[in-house]
Short mmCIF file of C-alpha atoms and ligand atoms in Angstrom, two decimals:
data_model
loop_
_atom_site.label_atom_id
_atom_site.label_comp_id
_atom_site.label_asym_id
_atom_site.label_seq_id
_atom_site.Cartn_x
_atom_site.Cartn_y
_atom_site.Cartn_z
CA UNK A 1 -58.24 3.80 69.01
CA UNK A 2 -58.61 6.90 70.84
CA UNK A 3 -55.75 8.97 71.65
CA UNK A 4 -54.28 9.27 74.90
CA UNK A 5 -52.26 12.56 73.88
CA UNK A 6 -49.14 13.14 75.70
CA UNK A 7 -49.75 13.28 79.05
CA UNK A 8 -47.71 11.15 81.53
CA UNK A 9 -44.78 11.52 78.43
CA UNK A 10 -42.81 14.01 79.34
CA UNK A 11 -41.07 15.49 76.17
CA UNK A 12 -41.16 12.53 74.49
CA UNK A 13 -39.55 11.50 71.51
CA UNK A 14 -42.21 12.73 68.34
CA UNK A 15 -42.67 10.40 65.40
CA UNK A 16 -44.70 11.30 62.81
CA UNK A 17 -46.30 8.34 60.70
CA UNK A 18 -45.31 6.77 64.07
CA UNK A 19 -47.91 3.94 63.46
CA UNK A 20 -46.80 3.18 59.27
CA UNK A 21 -44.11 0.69 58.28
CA UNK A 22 -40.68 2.25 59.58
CA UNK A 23 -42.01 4.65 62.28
CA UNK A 24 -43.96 1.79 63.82
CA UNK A 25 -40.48 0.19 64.29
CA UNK A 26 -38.28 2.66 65.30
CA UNK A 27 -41.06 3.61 68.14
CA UNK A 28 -40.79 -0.06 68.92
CA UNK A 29 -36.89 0.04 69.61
CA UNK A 30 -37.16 3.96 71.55
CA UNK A 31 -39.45 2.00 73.94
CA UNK A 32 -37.17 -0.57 74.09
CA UNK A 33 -35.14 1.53 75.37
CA UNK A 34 -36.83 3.57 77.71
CA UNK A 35 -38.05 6.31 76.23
CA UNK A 36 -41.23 8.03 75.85
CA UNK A 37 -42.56 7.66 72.38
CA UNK A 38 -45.72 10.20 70.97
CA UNK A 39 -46.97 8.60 67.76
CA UNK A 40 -48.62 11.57 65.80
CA UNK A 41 -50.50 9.98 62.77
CA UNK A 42 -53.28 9.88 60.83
CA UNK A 43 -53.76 6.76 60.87
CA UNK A 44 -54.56 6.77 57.13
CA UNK A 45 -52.84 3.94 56.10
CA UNK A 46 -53.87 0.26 55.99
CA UNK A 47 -52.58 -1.26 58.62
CA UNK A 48 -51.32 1.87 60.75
CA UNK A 49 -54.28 1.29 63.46
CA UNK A 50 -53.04 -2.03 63.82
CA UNK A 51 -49.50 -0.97 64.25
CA UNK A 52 -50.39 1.29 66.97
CA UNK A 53 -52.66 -1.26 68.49
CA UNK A 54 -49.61 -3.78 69.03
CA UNK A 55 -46.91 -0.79 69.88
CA UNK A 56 -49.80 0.36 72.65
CA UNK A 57 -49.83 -3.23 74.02
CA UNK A 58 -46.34 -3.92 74.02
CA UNK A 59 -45.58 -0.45 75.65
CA UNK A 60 -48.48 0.87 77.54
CA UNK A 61 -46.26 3.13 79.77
CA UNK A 62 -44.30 4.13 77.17
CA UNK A 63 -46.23 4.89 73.75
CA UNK A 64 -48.89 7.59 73.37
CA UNK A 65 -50.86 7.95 70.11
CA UNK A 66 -52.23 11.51 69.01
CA UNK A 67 -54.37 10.41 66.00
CA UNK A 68 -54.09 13.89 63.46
CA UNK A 69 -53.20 15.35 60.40
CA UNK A 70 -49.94 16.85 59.74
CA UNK A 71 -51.33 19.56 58.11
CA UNK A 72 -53.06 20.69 61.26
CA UNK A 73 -50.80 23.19 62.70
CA UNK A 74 -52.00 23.83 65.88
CA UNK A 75 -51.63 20.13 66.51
CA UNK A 76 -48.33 20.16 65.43
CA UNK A 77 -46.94 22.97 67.02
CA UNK A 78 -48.53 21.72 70.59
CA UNK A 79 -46.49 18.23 70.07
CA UNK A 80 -43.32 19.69 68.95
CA UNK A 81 -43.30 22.13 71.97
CA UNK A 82 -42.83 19.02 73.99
CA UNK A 83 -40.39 16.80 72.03
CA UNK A 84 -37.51 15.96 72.88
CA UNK A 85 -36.43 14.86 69.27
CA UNK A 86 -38.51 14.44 65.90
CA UNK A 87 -38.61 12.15 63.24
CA UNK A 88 -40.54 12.64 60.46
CA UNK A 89 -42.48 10.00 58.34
CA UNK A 90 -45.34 10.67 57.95
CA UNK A 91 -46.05 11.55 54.21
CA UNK A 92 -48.06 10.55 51.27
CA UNK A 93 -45.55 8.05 50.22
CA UNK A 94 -46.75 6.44 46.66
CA UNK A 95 -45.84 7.97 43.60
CA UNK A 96 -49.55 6.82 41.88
CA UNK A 97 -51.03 8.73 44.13
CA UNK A 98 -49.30 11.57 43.92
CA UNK A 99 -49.90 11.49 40.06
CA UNK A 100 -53.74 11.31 41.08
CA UNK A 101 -53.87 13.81 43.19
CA UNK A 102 -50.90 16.39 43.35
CA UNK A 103 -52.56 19.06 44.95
CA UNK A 104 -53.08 16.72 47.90
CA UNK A 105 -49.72 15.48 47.67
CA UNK A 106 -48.30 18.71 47.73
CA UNK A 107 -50.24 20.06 51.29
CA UNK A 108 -49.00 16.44 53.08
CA UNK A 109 -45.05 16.42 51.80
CA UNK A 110 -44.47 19.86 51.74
CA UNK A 111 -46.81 21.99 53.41
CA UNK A 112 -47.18 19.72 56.33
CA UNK A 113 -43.45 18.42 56.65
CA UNK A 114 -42.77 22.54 56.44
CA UNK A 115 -45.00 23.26 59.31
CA UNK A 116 -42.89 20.93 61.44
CA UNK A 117 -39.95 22.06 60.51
CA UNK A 118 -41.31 25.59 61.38
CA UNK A 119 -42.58 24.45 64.86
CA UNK A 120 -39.47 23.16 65.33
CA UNK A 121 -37.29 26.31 64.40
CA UNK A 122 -39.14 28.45 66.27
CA UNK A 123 -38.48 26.55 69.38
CA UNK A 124 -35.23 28.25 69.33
CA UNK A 125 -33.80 25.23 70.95
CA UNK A 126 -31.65 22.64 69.60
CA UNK A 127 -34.15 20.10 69.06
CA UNK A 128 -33.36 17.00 66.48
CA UNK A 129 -35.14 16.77 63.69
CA UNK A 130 -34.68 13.67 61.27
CA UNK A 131 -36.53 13.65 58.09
CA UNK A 132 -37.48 10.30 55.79
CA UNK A 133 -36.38 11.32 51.82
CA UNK A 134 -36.32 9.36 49.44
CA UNK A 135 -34.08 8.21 46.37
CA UNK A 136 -36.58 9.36 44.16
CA UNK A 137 -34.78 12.95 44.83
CA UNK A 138 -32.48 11.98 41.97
CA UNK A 139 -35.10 10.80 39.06
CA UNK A 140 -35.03 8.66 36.89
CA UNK A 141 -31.18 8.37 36.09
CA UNK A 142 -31.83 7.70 32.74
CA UNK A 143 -28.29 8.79 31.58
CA UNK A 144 -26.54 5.99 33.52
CA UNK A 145 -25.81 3.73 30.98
CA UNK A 146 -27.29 0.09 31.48
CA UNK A 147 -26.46 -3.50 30.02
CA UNK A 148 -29.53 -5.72 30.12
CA UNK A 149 -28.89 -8.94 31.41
CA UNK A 150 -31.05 -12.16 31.65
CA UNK A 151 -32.73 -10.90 34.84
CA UNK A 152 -31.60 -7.80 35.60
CA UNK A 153 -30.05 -4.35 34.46
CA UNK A 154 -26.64 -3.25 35.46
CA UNK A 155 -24.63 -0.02 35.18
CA UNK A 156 -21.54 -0.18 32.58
CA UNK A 157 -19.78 2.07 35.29
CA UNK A 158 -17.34 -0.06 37.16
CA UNK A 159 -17.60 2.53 39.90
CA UNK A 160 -21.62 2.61 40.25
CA UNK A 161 -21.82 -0.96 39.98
CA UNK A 162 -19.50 -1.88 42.63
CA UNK A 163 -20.42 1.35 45.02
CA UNK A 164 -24.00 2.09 43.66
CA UNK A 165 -25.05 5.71 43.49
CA UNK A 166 -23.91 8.37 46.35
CA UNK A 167 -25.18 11.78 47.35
CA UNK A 168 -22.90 13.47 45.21
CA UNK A 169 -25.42 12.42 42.35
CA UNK A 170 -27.07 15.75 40.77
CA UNK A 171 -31.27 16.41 42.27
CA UNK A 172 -33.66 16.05 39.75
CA UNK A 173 -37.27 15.66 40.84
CA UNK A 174 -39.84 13.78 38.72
CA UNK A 175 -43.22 12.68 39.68
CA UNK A 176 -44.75 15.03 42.27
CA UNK A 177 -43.76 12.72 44.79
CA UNK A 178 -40.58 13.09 43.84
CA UNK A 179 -41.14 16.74 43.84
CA UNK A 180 -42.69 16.93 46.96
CA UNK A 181 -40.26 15.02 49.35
CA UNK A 182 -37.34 16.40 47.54
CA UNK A 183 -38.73 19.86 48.31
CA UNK A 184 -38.88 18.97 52.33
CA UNK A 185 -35.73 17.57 51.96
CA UNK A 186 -34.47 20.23 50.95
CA UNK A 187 -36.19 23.02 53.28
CA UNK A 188 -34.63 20.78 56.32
CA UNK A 189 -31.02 20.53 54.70
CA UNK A 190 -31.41 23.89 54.39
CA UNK A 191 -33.11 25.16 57.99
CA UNK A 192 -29.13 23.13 59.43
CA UNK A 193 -27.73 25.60 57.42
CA UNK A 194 -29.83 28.65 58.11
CA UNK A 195 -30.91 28.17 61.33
CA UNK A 196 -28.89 25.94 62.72
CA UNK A 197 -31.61 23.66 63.49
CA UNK A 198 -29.99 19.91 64.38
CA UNK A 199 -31.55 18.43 61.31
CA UNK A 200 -30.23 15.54 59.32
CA UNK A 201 -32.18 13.97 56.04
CA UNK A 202 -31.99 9.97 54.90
CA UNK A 203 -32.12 9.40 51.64
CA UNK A 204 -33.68 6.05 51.31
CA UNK A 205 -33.90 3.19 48.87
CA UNK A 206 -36.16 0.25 49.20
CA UNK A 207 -37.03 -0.59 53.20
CA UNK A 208 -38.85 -4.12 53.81
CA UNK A 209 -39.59 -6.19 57.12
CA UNK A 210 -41.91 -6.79 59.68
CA UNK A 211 -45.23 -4.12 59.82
CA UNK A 212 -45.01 -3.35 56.18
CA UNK A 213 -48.61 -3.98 54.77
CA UNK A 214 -47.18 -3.30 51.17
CA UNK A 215 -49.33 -2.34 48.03
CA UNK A 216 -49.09 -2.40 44.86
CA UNK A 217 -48.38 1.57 44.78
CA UNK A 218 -45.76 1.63 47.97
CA UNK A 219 -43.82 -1.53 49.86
CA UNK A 220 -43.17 -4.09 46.80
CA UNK A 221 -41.19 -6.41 48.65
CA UNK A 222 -43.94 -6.62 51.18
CA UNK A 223 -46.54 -6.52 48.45
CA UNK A 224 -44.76 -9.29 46.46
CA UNK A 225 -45.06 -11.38 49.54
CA UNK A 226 -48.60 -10.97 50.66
CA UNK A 227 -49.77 -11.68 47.25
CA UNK A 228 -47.55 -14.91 46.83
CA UNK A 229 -48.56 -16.41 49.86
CA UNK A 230 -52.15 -15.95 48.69
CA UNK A 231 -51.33 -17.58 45.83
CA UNK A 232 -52.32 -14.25 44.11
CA UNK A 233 -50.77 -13.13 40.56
CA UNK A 234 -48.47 -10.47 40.74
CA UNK A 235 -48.33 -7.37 38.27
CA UNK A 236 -45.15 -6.11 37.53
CA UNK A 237 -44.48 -2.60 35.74
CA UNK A 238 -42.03 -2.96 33.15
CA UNK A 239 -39.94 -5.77 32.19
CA UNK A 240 -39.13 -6.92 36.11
CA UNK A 241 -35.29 -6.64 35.64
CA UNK A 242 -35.43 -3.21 37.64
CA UNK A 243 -33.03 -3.73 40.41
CA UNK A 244 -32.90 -1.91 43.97
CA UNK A 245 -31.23 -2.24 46.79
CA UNK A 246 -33.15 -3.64 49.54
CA UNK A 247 -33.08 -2.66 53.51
CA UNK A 248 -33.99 -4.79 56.46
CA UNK A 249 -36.16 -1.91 59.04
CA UNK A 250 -33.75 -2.94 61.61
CA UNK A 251 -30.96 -1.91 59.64
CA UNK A 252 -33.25 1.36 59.01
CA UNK A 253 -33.83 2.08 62.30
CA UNK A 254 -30.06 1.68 63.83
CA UNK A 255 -29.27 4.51 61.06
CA UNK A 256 -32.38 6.76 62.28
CA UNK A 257 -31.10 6.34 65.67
CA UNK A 258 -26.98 6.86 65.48
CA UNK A 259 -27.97 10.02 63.13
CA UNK A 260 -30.00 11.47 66.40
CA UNK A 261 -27.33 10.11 68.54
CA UNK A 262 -24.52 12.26 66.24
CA UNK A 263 -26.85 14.90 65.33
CA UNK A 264 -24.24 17.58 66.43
CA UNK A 265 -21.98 16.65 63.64
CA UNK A 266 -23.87 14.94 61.10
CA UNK A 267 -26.98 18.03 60.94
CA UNK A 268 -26.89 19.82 57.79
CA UNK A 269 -25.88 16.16 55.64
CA UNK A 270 -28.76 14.03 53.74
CA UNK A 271 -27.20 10.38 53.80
CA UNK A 272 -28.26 7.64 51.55
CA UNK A 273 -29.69 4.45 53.17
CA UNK A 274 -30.41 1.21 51.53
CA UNK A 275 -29.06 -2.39 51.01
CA UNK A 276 -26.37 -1.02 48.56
CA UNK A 277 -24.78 -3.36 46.02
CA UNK A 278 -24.50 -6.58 48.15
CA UNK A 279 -28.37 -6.45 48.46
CA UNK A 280 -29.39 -5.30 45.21
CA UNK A 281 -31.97 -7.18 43.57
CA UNK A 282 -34.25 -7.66 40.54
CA UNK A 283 -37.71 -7.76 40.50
CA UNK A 284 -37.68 -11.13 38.63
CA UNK A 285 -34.77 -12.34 40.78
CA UNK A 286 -36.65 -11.18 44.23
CA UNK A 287 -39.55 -13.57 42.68
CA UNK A 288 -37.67 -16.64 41.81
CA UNK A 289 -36.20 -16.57 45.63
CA UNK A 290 -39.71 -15.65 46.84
CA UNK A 291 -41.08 -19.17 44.44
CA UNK A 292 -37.81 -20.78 46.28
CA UNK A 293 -39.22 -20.03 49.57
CA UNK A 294 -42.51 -21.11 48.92
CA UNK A 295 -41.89 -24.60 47.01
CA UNK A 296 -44.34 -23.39 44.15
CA UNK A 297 -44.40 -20.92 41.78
CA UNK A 298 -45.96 -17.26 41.14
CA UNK A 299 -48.14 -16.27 38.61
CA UNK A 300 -46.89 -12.86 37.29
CA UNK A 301 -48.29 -10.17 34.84
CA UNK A 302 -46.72 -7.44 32.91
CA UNK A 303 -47.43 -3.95 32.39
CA UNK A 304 -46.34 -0.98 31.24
CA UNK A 305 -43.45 1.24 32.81
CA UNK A 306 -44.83 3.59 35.17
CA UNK A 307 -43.81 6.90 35.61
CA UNK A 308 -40.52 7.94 36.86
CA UNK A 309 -39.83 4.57 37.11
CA UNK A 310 -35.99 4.02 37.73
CA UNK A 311 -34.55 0.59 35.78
CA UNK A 312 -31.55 0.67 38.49
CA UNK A 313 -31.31 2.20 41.71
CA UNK A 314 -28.30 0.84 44.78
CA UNK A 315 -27.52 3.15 47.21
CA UNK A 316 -24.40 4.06 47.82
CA UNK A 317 -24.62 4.02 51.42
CA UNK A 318 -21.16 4.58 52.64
CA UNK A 319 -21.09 7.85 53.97
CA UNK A 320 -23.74 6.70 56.18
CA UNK A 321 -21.80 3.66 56.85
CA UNK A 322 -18.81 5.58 57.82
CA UNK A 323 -20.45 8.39 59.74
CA UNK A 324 -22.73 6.92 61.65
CA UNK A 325 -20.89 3.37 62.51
CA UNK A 326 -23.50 1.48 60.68
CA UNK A 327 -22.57 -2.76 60.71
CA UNK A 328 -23.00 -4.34 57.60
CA UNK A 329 -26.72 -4.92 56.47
CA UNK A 330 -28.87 -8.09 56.78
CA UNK A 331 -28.25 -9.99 53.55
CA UNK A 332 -31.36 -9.91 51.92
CA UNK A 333 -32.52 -13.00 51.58
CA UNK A 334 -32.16 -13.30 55.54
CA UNK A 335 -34.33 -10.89 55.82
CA UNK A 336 -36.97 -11.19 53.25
CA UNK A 337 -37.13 -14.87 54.82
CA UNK A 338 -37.67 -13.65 58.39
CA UNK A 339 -40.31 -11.31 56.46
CA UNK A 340 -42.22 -14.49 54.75
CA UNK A 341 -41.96 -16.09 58.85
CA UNK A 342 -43.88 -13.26 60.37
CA UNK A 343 -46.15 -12.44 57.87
CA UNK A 344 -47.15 -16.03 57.84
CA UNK A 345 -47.56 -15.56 61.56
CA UNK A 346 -49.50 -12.33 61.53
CA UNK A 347 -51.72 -13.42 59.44
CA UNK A 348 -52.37 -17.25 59.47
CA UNK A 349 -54.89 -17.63 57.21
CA UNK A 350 -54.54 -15.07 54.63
CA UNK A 351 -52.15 -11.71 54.95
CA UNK A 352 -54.03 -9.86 51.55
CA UNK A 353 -58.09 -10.53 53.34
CA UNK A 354 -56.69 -9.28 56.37
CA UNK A 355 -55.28 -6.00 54.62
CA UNK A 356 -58.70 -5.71 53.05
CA UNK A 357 -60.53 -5.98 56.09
CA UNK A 358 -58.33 -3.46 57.98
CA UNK A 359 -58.36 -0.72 54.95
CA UNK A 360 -62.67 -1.29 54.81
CA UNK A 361 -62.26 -0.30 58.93
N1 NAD B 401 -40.66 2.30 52.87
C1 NAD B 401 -39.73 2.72 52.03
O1 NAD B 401 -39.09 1.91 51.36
C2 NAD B 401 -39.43 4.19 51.87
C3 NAD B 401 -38.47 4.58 50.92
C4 NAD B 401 -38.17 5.94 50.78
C5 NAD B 401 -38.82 6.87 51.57
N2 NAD B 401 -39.77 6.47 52.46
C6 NAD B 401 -40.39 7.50 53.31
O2 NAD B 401 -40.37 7.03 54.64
C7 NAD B 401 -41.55 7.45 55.32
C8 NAD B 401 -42.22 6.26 55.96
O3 NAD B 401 -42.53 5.29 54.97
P1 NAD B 401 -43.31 3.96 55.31
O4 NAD B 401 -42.94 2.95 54.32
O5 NAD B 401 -43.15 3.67 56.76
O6 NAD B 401 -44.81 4.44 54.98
P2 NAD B 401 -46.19 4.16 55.77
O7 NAD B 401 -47.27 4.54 54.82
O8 NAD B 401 -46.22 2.79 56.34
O9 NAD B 401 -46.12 5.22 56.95
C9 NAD B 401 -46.53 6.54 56.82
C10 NAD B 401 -47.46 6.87 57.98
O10 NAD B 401 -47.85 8.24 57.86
C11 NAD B 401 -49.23 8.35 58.14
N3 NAD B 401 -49.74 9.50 57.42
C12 NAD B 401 -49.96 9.62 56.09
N4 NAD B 401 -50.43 10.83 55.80
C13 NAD B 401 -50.53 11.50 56.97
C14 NAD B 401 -50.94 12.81 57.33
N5 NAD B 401 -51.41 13.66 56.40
N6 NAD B 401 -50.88 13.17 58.62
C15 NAD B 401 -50.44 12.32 59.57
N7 NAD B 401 -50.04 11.05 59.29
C16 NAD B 401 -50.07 10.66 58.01
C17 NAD B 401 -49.85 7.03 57.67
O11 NAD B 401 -51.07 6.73 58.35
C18 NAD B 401 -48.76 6.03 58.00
O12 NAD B 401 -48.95 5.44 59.26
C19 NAD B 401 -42.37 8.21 54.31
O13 NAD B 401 -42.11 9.58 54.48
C20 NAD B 401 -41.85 7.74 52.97
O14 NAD B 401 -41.99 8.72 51.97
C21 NAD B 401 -40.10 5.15 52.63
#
């Protein structure tokens, strides 16, 4: 698709890795709602072209696509001079990957999300910046103790298992990823504090919903799904009783936008966002629901633990409950059923051929 750039948007809203999983929604809802939405992306994703296809068609008025690199700084610094707020997704989001290549890694997370965050600062205006982080920022958490149950891990902590881990939980990057987004996360707590730039960081767990092309590196819930209803086997890294807490986009989104819409009082905080303990599920349990759903069941594999791996992870999620109004989540298996509806819809025949087609385009 060739890009439109930003003309006819007057300082539109900026989301980077506007046409990936979560930016391709939120730019969905800003149109929604009248605004002017400038997709900067790559487009390096599987799926992203057709996410900006269908936001284009929905909202020709309203969405323009500039297809770049966020390391290109001249790029970057033209859009920002023109937004009117920025979020900030795009990234090199697996941790594989960024175990492969580090170097590469590095110059998209942190060299490119600090350009941004430059542009922005220097626009000596109070423009909003909201960055994507991840829980990865606090490791592994190997020293939480665990019981093992028959499907899942849980914490022996009364407190964590009812409330699930909060931001008062110590950083401690592993993987490169974890490195990498940790480090932006960081540099944007820290340009609120410095230069009082409106900035604001989510911390988030495990996102799913509509738009997600998941692999098996990034997007398991999604991944889990497209390779069920193929009637594909499923590999599973470690023993499958790792539990997260899973996050309807929706839900996502209406905390991306209330943090803009308080950005005066929340900048300077990093909130966690996901499902927390109500929708915190195992890998094995996520499956049986999933072989529920589909009246048959799913062939799964076993492999080794990967890297960094975390055997429990549940946001605590209160603060950004609290601060930013949130309602009470989707229950998960609302939404991972709505998820099953419209990927059967998107893709008819077969969700996993039409991944492959659109990552060979
Ligand atoms: N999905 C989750 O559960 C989750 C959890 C924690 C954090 N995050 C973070 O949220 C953000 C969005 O995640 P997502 O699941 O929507 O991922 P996604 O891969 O669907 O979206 C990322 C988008 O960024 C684009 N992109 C990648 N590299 C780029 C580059 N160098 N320049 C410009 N664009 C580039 C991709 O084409 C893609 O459209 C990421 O920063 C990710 O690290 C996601």
């Amino acid at each position: 698709m060739n890009a439109p750039g930003i003309v006819g948007a007057l300082h539109p809203v900026v989301v980077t890795g506007g046409a990936g999983f979560i930016g391709s929604n939120l730019a969905d809802r800003l149109a929604r709602e009248g605004r002017h939405v400038l997709l900067f992306d790559s487009l390096r994703r599987a799926g992203a072209e057709r996410n900006a296809r269908w936001l284009r068609e929905r909202h020709p008025e309203r969405i323009s696509l500039q297809r770049c690199d966020i390391r290109d700084q001249t790029a970057v610094r033209a859009i920002v001079s023109e937004a009117s707020a920025v979020f900030h997704f795009a990234a090199q989001v697996a941790v594989t990957t960024s175990l492969l290549d580090p170097t590469e890694d590095f110059a998209i997370n942190v060299v490119g999300g600090f350009g941004l965050l430059e542009a922005a600062r220097r626009q000596n205006r109070a423009l909003p910046f909201i960055f994507a982080s991840t829980n990865k920022v606090y490791g592994d958490l190997a020293d939480i103790p665990l019981v093992e149950e028959k499907d899942c891990y849980a914490p022996l902590d009364a407190a964590i298992r009812a409330n699930g881990v909060s931001e008062e939980r110590p950083l401690d990057f592993h993987t490169p990823y974890g490195c990498s987004k940790g480090a932006a996360d960081q540099y944007v707590l820290d340009y609120a504090r410095s230069f009082d730039l409106p900035a604001a960081v989510m911390r988030m767990s495990c996102i799913y919903g509509p738009r997600q092309m998941g692999t098996e590196d990034q997007g398991w819930v999604a991944h889990f799904l497209i390779r069920a209803l193929r009637g594909e086997a499923i590999t599973i890294f470690g023993d499958g009783k790792q539990v997260r807490d899973i996050l309807y986009v929706d839900d996502a989104v209406n905390a991306y936008l209330a943090a803009w819409r308080n950005i005066e009082r929340v900048k300077g905080r990093a909130f966690n966002l996901g499902g927390g303990p109500a929708n915190a599920v195992s890998l094995r349990t996520l499956i049986a629901f999933i072989e529920g759903r589909l009246g048959r069941p799913v062939e799964t594999r076993y492999e080794a633990w990967r890297p960094g791996d975390q055997r429990y992870y549940v946001s605590n999620a209160q603060a950004a409950e609290h601060e930013l109004g949130l309602r009470q989540p989707l229950p998960w298996r609302e939404g991972v059923a709505r998820l099953i509806d419209w990927l059967r819809r998107e893709y008819p025949s077969s969700p996993a051929s039409a991944r492959q087609k659109e990552a060979a385009e």
